[in-house]
């Protein structure tokens, strides 16, 4: 299992368009991938509804966790993607 904490830098948070890109990217991995705010319940990162339900706003700390054969690549890719939303 690989876990990484990131901070949402996008001024509008992880709203519809970035959340859609994030979940589409997550769906491309074989690993089970979850996201959550520290101390809160983890949700399926491959589900747009579940990701949007977390209300990740600018400044939110997000924990990305992956477990499976491509877990490291999944966490690294999704972290980089989330960081790119601020550009």
XYZ file of N, CA, C and O in Angstrom, residues 15-61:
188
model
N -13.299 20.684 -8.192
C -14.676 20.781 -8.658
C -14.896 19.849 -9.849
O -14.052 19.007 -10.139
N -15.995 19.996 -10.548
C -16.425 19.036 -11.564
C -15.369 18.663 -12.604
O -15.104 17.484 -12.807
N -14.790 19.629 -13.287
C -13.853 19.291 -14.370
C -12.592 18.608 -13.840
O -12.224 17.537 -14.329
N -11.895 19.177 -12.848
C -10.707 18.472 -12.354
C -11.049 17.133 -11.690
O -10.290 16.169 -11.816
N -12.180 17.064 -11.018
C -12.580 15.796 -10.390
C -12.834 14.739 -11.460
O -12.485 13.570 -11.286
N -13.408 15.158 -12.574
C -13.656 14.236 -13.682
C -12.334 13.720 -14.253
O -12.185 12.515 -14.496
N -11.379 14.614 -14.449
C -10.060 14.202 -14.950
C -9.375 13.270 -13.953
O -8.756 12.272 -14.327
N -9.491 13.603 -12.666
C -8.862 12.817 -11.610
C -9.433 11.403 -11.589
O -8.683 10.421 -11.555
N -10.761 11.276 -11.614
C -11.379 9.948 -11.547
C -11.120 9.148 -12.819
O -10.923 7.937 -12.758
N -11.098 9.822 -13.962
C -10.808 9.136 -15.228
C -9.381 8.581 -15.198
O -9.136 7.448 -15.611
N -8.454 9.366 -14.675
C -7.070 8.911 -14.548
C -6.987 7.731 -13.573
O -6.346 6.727 -13.865
N -7.645 7.852 -12.432
C -7.626 6.784 -11.429
C -8.186 5.478 -11.989
O -7.677 4.392 -11.691
N -9.214 5.590 -12.816
C -9.844 4.399 -13.396
C -8.904 3.639 -14.319
O -9.113 2.447 -14.580
N -7.851 4.294 -14.778
C -6.890 3.636 -15.659
C -5.906 2.723 -14.950
O -5.124 2.034 -15.602
N -5.950 2.699 -13.641
C -5.038 1.854 -12.868
C -5.764 0.621 -12.351
O -6.962 0.655 -12.083
N -5.010 -0.458 -12.182
C -5.580 -1.700 -11.676
C -5.746 -1.675 -10.158
O -6.589 -2.368 -9.606
N -4.944 -0.865 -9.478
C -4.977 -0.797 -8.013
C -6.297 -0.247 -7.497
O -6.976 0.528 -8.189
N -6.615 -0.605 -6.268
C -7.724 0.019 -5.556
C -7.192 1.368 -5.070
O -6.162 1.430 -4.403
N -7.889 2.449 -5.402
C -7.422 3.790 -5.057
C -8.511 4.517 -4.284
O -9.673 4.526 -4.692
N -8.107 5.115 -3.172
C -9.045 5.896 -2.364
C -8.476 7.274 -2.089
O -7.269 7.489 -2.180
N -9.380 8.206 -1.764
C -8.995 9.558 -1.361
C -9.816 9.938 -0.140
O -10.940 9.481 0.030
N -9.233 10.784 0.689
C -9.952 11.283 1.860
C -9.209 12.454 2.473
O -8.042 12.681 2.179
N -9.922 13.189 3.310
C -9.278 14.191 4.145
C -8.776 13.436 5.372
O -9.397 12.462 5.795
N -7.639 13.856 5.951
C -7.117 13.147 7.123
C -8.185 13.006 8.211
O -8.885 13.964 8.533
N -8.329 11.807 8.729
C -9.280 11.545 9.795
C -10.696 11.268 9.323
O -11.568 10.969 10.131
N -10.941 11.356 8.020
C -12.272 11.091 7.481
C -12.269 9.791 6.694
O -11.224 9.254 6.350
N -13.466 9.302 6.392
C -13.616 8.043 5.678
C -13.073 8.163 4.256
O -13.337 9.131 3.550
N -12.319 7.153 3.836
C -11.776 7.111 2.478
C -12.873 6.679 1.511
O -13.708 5.836 1.831
N -12.847 7.298 0.310
C -13.826 6.959 -0.718
C -13.104 6.520 -1.988
O -11.935 6.823 -2.193
N -13.831 5.846 -2.842
C -13.308 5.336 -4.103
C -12.902 6.495 -5.020
O -13.752 7.294 -5.424
N -11.639 6.566 -5.369
C -11.132 7.640 -6.223
C -11.535 7.466 -7.682
O -11.332 8.363 -8.490
N -12.141 6.338 -8.011
C -12.577 6.089 -9.381
C -14.039 6.485 -9.591
O -14.564 6.338 -10.687
N -14.665 7.024 -8.553
C -16.069 7.433 -8.610
C -16.183 8.952 -8.531
O -15.859 9.551 -7.505
N -16.671 9.583 -9.583
C -16.826 11.036 -9.604
C -17.756 11.509 -8.488
O -17.483 12.508 -7.830
N -18.823 10.778 -8.245
C -19.771 11.156 -7.197
C -19.105 11.128 -5.830
O -19.275 12.057 -5.026
N -18.320 10.103 -5.566
C -17.654 9.980 -4.268
C -16.592 11.065 -4.094
O -16.472 11.653 -3.020
N -15.845 11.360 -5.139
C -14.814 12.398 -5.051
C -15.467 13.765 -4.824
O -15.045 14.532 -3.956
N -16.510 14.073 -5.581
C -17.198 15.356 -5.406
C -17.827 15.479 -4.021
O -17.892 16.575 -3.464
N -18.269 14.366 -3.463
C -18.916 14.395 -2.147
C -17.959 14.809 -1.027
O -18.395 15.206 0.050
N -16.667 14.757 -1.283
C -15.672 15.102 -0.268
C -15.427 16.610 -0.144
O -14.794 17.056 0.798
N -15.910 17.378 -1.099
C -15.763 18.844 -1.065
C -14.313 19.268 -0.825
O -14.009 20.000 0.110
N -13.429 18.803 -1.691
C -12.027 19.187 -1.604
C -11.882 20.609 -2.143
O -11.983 20.829 -3.343
N -11.667 21.568 -1.267
C -11.515 22.968 -1.657
C -10.041 23.347 -1.595
O -9.210 22.596 -1.085
N -9.727 24.538 -2.113
C -8.344 25.008 -2.063
C -7.840 24.967 -0.621
O -8.523 25.415 0.297
N -6.667 24.403 -0.429
C -6.079 24.286 0.901
C -6.389 22.977 1.607
O -5.796 22.680 2.644
N -7.317 22.182 1.063
C -7.640 20.890 1.674
C -6.452 19.948 1.562
O -5.805 19.869 0.516
N -6.179 19.231 2.635
C -5.204 18.151 2.586
C -5.949 16.903 2.140
O -7.013 16.593 2.681
